[in-house]
PDB file of C-alpha atoms in Angstrom:
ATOM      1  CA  UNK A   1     -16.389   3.930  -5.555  1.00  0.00           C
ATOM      2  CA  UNK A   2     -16.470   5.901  -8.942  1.00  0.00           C
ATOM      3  CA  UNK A   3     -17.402   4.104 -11.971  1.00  0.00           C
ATOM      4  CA  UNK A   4     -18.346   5.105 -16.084  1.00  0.00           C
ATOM      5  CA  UNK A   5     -19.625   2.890 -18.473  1.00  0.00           C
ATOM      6  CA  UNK A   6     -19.884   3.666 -22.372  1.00  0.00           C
ATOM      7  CA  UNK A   7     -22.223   0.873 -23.425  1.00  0.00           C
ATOM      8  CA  UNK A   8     -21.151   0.915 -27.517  1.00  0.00           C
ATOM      9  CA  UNK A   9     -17.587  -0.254 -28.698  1.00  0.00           C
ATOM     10  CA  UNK A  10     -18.563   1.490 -31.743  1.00  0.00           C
ATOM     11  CA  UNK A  11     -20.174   4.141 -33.111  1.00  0.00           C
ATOM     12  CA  UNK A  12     -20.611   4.746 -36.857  1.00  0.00           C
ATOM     13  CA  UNK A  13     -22.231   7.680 -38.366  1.00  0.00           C
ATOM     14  CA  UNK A  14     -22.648   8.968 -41.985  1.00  0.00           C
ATOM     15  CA  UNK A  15     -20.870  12.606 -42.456  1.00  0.00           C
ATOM     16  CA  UNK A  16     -22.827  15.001 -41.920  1.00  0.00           C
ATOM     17  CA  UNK A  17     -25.701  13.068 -39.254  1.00  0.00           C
ATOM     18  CA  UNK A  18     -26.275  13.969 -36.035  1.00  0.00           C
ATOM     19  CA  UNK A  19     -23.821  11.949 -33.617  1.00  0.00           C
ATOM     20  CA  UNK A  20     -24.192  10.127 -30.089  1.00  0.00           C
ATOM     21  CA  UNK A  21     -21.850   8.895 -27.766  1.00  0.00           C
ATOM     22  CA  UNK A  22     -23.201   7.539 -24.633  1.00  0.00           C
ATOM     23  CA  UNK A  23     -21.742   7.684 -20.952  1.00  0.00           C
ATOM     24  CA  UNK A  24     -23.285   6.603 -17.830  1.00  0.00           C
ATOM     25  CA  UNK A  25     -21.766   7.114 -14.221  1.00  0.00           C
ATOM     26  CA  UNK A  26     -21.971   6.550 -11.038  1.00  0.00           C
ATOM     27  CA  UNK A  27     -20.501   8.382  -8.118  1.00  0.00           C
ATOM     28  CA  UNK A  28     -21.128   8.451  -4.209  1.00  0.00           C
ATOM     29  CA  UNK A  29     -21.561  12.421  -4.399  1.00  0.00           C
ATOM     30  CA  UNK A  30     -22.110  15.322  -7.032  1.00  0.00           C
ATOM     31  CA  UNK A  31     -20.219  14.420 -10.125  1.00  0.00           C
ATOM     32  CA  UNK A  32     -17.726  16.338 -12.275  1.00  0.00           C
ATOM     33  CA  UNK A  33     -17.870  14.744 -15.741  1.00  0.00           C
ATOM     34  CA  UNK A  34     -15.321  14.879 -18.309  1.00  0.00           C
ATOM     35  CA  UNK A  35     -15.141  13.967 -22.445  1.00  0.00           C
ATOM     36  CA  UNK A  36     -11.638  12.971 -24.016  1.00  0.00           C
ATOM     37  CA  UNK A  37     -10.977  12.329 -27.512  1.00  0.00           C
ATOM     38  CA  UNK A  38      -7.799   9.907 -28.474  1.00  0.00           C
ATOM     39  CA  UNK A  39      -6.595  10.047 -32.017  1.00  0.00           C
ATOM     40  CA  UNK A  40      -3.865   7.112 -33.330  1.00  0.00           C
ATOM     41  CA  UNK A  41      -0.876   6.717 -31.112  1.00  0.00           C
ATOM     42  CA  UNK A  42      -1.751  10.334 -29.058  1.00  0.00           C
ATOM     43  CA  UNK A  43      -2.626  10.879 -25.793  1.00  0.00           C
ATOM     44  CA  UNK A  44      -5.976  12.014 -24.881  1.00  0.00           C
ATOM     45  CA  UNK A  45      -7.022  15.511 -25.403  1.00  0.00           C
ATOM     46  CA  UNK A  46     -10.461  17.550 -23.202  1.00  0.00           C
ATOM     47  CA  UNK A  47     -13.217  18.013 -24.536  1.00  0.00           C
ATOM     48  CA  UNK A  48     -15.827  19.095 -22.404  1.00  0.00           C
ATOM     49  CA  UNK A  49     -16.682  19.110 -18.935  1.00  0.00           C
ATOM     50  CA  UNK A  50     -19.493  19.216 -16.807  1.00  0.00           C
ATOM     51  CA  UNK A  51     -18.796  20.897 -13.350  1.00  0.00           C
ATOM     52  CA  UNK A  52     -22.207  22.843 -12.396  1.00  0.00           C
ATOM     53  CA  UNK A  53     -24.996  24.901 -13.990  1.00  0.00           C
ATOM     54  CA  UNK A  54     -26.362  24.327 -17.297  1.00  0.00           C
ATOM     55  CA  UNK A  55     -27.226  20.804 -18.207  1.00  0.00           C
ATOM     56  CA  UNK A  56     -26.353  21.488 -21.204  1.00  0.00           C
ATOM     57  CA  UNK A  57     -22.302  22.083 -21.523  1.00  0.00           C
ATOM     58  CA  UNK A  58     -20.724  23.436 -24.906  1.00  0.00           C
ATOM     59  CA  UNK A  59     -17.042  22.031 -26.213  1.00  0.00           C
ATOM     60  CA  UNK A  60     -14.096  22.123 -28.775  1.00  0.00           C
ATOM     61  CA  UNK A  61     -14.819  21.255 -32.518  1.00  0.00           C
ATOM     62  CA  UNK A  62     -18.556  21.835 -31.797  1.00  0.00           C
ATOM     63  CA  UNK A  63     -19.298  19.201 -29.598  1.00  0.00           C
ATOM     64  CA  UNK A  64     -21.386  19.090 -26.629  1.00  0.00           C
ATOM     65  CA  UNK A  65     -23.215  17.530 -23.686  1.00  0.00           C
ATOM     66  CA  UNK A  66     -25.953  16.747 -21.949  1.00  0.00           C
ATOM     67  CA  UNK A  67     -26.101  16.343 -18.354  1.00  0.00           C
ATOM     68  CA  UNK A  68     -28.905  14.311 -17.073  1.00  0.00           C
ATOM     69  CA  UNK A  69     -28.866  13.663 -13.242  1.00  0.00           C
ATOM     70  CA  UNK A  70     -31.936  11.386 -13.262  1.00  0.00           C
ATOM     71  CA  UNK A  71     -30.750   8.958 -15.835  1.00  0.00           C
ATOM     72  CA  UNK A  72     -26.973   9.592 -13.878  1.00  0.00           C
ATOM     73  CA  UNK A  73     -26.061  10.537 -17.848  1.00  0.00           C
ATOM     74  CA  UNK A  74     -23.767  12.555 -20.004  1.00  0.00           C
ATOM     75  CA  UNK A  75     -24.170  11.433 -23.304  1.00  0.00           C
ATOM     76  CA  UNK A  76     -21.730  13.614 -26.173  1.00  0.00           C
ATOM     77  CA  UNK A  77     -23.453  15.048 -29.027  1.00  0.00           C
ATOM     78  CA  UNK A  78     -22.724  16.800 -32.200  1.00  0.00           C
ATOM     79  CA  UNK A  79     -24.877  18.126 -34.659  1.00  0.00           C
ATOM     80  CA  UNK A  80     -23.161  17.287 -37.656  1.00  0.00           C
ATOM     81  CA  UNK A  81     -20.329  14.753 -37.904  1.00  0.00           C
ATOM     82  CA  UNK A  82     -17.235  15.478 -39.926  1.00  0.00           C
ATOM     83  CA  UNK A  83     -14.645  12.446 -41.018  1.00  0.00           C
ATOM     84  CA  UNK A  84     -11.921  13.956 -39.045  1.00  0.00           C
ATOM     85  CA  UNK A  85     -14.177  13.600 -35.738  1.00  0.00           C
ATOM     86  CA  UNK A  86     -13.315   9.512 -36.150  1.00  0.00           C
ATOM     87  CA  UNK A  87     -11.643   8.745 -33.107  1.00  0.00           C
ATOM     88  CA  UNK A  88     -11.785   6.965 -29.481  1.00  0.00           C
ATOM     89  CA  UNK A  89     -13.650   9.013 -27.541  1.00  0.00           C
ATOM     90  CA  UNK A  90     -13.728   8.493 -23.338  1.00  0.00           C
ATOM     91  CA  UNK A  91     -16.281   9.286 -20.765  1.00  0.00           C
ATOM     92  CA  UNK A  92     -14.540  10.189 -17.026  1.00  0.00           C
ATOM     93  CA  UNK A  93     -15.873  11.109 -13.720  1.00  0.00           C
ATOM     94  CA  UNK A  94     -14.551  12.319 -10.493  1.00  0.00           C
ATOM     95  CA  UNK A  95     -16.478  12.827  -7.537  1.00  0.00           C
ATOM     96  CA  UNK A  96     -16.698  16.418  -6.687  1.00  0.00           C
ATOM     97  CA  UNK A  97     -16.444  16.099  -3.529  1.00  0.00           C
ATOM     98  CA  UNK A  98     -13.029  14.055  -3.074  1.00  0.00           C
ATOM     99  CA  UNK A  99     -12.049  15.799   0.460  1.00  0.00           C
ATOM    100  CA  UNK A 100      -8.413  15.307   0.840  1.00  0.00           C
ATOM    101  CA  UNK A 101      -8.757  12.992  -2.188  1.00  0.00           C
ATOM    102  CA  UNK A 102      -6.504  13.203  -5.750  1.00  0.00           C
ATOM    103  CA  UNK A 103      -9.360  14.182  -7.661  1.00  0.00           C
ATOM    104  CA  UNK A 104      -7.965  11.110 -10.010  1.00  0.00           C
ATOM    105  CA  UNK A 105     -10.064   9.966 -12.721  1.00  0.00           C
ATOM    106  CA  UNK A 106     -12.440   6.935 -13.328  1.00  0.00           C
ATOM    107  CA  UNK A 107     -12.898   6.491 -17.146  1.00  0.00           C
ATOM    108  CA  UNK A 108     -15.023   4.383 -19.461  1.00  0.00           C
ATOM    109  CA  UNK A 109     -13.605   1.653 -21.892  1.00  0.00           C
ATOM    110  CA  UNK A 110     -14.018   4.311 -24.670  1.00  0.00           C
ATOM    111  CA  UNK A 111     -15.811   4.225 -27.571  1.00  0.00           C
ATOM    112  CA  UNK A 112     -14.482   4.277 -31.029  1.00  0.00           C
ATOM    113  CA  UNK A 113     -16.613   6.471 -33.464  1.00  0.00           C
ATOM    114  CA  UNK A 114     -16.149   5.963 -37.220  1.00  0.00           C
ATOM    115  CA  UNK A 115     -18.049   8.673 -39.698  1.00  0.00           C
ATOM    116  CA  UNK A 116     -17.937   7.091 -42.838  1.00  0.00           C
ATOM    117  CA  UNK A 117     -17.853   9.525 -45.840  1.00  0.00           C
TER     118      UNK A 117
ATOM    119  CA  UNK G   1       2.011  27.397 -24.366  1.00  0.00           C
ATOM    120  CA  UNK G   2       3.616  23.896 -24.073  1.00  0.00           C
ATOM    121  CA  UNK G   3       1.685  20.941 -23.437  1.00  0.00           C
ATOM    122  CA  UNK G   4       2.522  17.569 -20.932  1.00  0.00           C
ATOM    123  CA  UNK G   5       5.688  16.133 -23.030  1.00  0.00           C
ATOM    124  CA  UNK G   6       6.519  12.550 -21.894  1.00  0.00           C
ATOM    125  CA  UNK G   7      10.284  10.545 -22.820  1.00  0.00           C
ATOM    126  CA  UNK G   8      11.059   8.568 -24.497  1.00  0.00           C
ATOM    127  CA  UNK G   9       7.410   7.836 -26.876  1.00  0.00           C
ATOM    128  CA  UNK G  10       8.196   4.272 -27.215  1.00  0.00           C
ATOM    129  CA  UNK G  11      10.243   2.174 -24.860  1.00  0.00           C
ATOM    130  CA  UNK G  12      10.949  -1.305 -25.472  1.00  0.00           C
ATOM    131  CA  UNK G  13      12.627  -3.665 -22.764  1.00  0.00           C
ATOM    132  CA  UNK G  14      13.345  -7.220 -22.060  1.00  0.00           C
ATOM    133  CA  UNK G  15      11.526  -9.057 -18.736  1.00  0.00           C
ATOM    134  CA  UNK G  16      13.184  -8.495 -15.816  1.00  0.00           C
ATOM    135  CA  UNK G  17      14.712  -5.159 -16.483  1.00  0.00           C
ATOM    136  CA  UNK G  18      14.514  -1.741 -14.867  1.00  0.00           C
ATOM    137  CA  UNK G  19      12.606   0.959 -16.407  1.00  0.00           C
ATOM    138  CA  UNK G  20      11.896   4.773 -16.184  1.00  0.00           C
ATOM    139  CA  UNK G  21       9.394   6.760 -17.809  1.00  0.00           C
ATOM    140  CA  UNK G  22       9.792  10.702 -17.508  1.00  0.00           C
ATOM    141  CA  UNK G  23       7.297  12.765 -17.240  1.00  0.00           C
ATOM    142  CA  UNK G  24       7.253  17.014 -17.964  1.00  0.00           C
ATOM    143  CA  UNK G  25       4.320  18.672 -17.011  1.00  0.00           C
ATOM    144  CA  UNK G  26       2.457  22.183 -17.812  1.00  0.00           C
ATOM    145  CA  UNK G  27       4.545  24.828 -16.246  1.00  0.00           C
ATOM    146  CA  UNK G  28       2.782  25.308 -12.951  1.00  0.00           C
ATOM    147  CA  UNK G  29       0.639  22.767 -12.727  1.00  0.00           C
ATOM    148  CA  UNK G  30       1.031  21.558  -9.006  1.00  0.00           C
ATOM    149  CA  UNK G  31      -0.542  18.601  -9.371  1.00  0.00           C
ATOM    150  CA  UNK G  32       0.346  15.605 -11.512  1.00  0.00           C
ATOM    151  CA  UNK G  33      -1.118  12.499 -12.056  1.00  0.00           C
ATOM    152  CA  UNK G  34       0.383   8.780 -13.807  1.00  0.00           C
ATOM    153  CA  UNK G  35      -2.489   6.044 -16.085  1.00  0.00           C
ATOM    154  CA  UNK G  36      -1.891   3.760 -17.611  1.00  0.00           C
ATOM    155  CA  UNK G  37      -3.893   2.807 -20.306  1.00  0.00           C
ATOM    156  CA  UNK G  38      -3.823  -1.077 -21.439  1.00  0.00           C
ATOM    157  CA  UNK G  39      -5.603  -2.334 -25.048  1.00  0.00           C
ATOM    158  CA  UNK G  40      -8.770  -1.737 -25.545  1.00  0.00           C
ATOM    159  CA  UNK G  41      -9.238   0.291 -22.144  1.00  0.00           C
ATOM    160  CA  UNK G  42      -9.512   3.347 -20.646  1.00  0.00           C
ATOM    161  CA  UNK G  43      -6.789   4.812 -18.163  1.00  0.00           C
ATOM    162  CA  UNK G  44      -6.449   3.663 -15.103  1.00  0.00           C
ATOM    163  CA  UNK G  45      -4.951   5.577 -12.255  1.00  0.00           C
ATOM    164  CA  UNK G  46      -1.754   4.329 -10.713  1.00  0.00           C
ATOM    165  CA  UNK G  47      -0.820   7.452  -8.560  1.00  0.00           C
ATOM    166  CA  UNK G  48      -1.038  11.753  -7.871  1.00  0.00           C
ATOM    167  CA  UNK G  49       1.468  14.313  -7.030  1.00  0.00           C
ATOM    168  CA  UNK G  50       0.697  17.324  -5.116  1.00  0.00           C
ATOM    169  CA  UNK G  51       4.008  19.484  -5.142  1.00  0.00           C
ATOM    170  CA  UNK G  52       6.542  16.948  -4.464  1.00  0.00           C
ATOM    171  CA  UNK G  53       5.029  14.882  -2.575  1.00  0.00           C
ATOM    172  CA  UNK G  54       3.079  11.390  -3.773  1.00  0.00           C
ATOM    173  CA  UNK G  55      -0.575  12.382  -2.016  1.00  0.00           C
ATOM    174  CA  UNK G  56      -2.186   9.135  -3.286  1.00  0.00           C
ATOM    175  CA  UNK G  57      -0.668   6.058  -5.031  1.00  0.00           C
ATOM    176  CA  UNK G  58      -3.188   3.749  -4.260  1.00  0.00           C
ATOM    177  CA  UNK G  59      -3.388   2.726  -8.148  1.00  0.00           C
ATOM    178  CA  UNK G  60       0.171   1.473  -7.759  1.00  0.00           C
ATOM    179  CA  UNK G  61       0.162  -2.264  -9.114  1.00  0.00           C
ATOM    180  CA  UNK G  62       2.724  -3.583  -6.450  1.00  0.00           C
ATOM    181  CA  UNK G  63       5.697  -2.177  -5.053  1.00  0.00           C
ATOM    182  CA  UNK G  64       8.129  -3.063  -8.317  1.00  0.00           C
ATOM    183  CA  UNK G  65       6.628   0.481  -9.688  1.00  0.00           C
ATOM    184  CA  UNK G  66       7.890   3.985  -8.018  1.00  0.00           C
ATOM    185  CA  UNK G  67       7.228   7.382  -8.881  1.00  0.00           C
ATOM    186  CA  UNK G  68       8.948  10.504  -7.822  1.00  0.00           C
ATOM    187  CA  UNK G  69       8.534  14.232  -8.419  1.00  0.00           C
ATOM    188  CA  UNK G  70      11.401  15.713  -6.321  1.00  0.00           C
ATOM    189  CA  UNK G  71      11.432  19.552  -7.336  1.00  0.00           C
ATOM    190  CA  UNK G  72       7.859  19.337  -7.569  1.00  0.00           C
ATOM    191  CA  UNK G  73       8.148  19.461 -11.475  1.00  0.00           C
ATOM    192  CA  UNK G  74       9.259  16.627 -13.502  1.00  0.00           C
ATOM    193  CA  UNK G  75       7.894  13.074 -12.525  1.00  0.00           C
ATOM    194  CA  UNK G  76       9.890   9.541 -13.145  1.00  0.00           C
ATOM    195  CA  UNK G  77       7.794   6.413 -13.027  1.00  0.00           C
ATOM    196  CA  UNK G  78       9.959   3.906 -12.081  1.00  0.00           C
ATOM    197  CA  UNK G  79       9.249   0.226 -13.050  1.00  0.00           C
ATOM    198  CA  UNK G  80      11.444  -2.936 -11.464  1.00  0.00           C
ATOM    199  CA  UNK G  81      11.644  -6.109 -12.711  1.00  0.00           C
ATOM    200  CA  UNK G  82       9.585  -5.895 -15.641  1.00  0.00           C
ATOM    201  CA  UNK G  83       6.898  -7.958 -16.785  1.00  0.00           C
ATOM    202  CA  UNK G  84       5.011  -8.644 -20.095  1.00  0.00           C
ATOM    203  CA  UNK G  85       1.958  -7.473 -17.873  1.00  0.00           C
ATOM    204  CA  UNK G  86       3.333  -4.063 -17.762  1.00  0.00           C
ATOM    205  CA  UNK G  87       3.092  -3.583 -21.438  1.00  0.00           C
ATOM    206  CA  UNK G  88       0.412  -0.802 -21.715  1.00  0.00           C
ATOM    207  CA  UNK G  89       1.008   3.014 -22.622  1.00  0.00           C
ATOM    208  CA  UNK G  90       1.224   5.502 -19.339  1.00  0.00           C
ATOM    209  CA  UNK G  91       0.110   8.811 -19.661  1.00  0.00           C
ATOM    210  CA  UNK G  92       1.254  11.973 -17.674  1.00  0.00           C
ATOM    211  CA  UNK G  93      -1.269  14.353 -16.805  1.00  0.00           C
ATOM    212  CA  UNK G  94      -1.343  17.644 -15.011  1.00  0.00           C
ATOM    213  CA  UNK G  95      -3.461  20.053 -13.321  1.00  0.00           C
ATOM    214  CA  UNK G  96      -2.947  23.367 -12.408  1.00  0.00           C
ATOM    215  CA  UNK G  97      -4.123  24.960  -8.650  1.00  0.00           C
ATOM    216  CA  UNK G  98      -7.276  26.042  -9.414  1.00  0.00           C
ATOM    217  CA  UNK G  99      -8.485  23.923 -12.091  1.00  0.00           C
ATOM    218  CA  UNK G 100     -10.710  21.321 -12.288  1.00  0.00           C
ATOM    219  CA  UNK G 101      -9.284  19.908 -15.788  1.00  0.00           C
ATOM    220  CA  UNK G 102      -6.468  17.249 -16.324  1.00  0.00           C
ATOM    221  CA  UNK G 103      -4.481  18.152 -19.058  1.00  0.00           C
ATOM    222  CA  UNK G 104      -2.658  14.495 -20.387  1.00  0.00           C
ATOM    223  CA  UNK G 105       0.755  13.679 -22.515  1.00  0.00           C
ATOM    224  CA  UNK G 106       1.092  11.904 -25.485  1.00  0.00           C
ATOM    225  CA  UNK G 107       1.844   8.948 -23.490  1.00  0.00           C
ATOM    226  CA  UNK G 108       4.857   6.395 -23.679  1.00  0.00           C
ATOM    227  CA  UNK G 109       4.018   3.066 -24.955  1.00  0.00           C
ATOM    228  CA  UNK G 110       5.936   0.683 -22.995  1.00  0.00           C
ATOM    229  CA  UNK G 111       6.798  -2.999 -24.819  1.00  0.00           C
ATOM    230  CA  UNK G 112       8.337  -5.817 -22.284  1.00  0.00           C
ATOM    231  CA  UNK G 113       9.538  -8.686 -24.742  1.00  0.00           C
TER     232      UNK G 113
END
């Protein structure tokens, strides 16, 4: 069984801070790992993904992620918040290796980030 | 291009009733996939299309829900007997042959009264 857990319900952040949203997983195999950001009554839209390679995985609107298979963490990161970047943000994880599996999705509970002006 | 669209955005319905929830995905995307998304969580899987055929719906609630994909394009999620439990919004996603990324809809947020 796949799980994710995103410890914080909320994040807030002054504008213009450095910002972190944590995700840990846990998967039977190698994992592929997967941001989402939901805005007000949208669906969710990708981020970032982490598939293989570099730890270290660039996204849209400058965020990014870190990859840590030790710690079984991808925590998202941006340098510099902006207000617009308040949203619910999810964590997901597939196993990579899902055979003859749907490749579906386990996600987190999300976490709502607030950057307050 | 076009993104997932889902009908109708908002669907409001009384217990007991029959429901459907439609479902357009990314032209070519050969595999689709139904969530649905309560308060306060994230998605949970209820069932995957590959083609036309439903290759896993072991996230299916019970047997009052239903899906079906018959050209191997647009998806119907089918709901029976409705219950206040099934208020949530379900999301459409696809993915297309060689990707590794599910792309999702703006969801339809489903209201039993």
């Amino acid at each position: 069984a796949q799980s994710v857990a995103q410890p914080e319900d909320q994040v807030n952040v002054a504008e213009g801070n450095p910002l972190t949203v944590k995700c840990t997983y846990s998967v039977s195999g190698n994992p592929y790992l997967f941001w989402y950001v939901q805005y007000p009554n949208r669906g969710l839209q990708f981020l970032l993904k982490y598939i293989t390679g570099d730890n270290l995985v660039k996204g849209s609107y400058g965020f990014e992620a870190e990859f840590n298979k030790s710690q079984t963490s991808f925590h998202l990161k941006k340098p510099s918040a902006l207000v617009s970047d308040s949203a619910l943000y999810f964590c997901a994880v597939r196993d990579k290796n899902s055979g003859a599996g749907s490749y579906q999705l386990t996600f987190g509970k999300g976490t709502k980030l607030s950057v307050i002006p | 291009g076009a993104g997932v669209s889902q009908t109708p955005s908002n669907k409001v319905t009384e217990k007991g009733k029959y429901v459907e929830l439609r479902c357009d995905p990314i032209s070519g995307h050969t595999a689709l996939y139904w969530y649905r998304q309560s308060l306060g969580q994230g998605p949970e899987f209820l069932i995957y299309f590959q083609g036309t055929g439903a290759a896993d719906d072991s996230g299916l609630p019970n047997d009052r829900f239903f899906a079906v994909r018959p050209e191997g394009s647009v998806s119907t999620l089918k709901i029976q007997r409705t219950e206040r439990g099934d208020s949530a919004v379900y999301l459409c996603a696809s993915r297309g042959p060689l990707e590794d990324t599910q792309y999702f809809g703006p969801g339809t947020r489903l209201t039993v009264l």
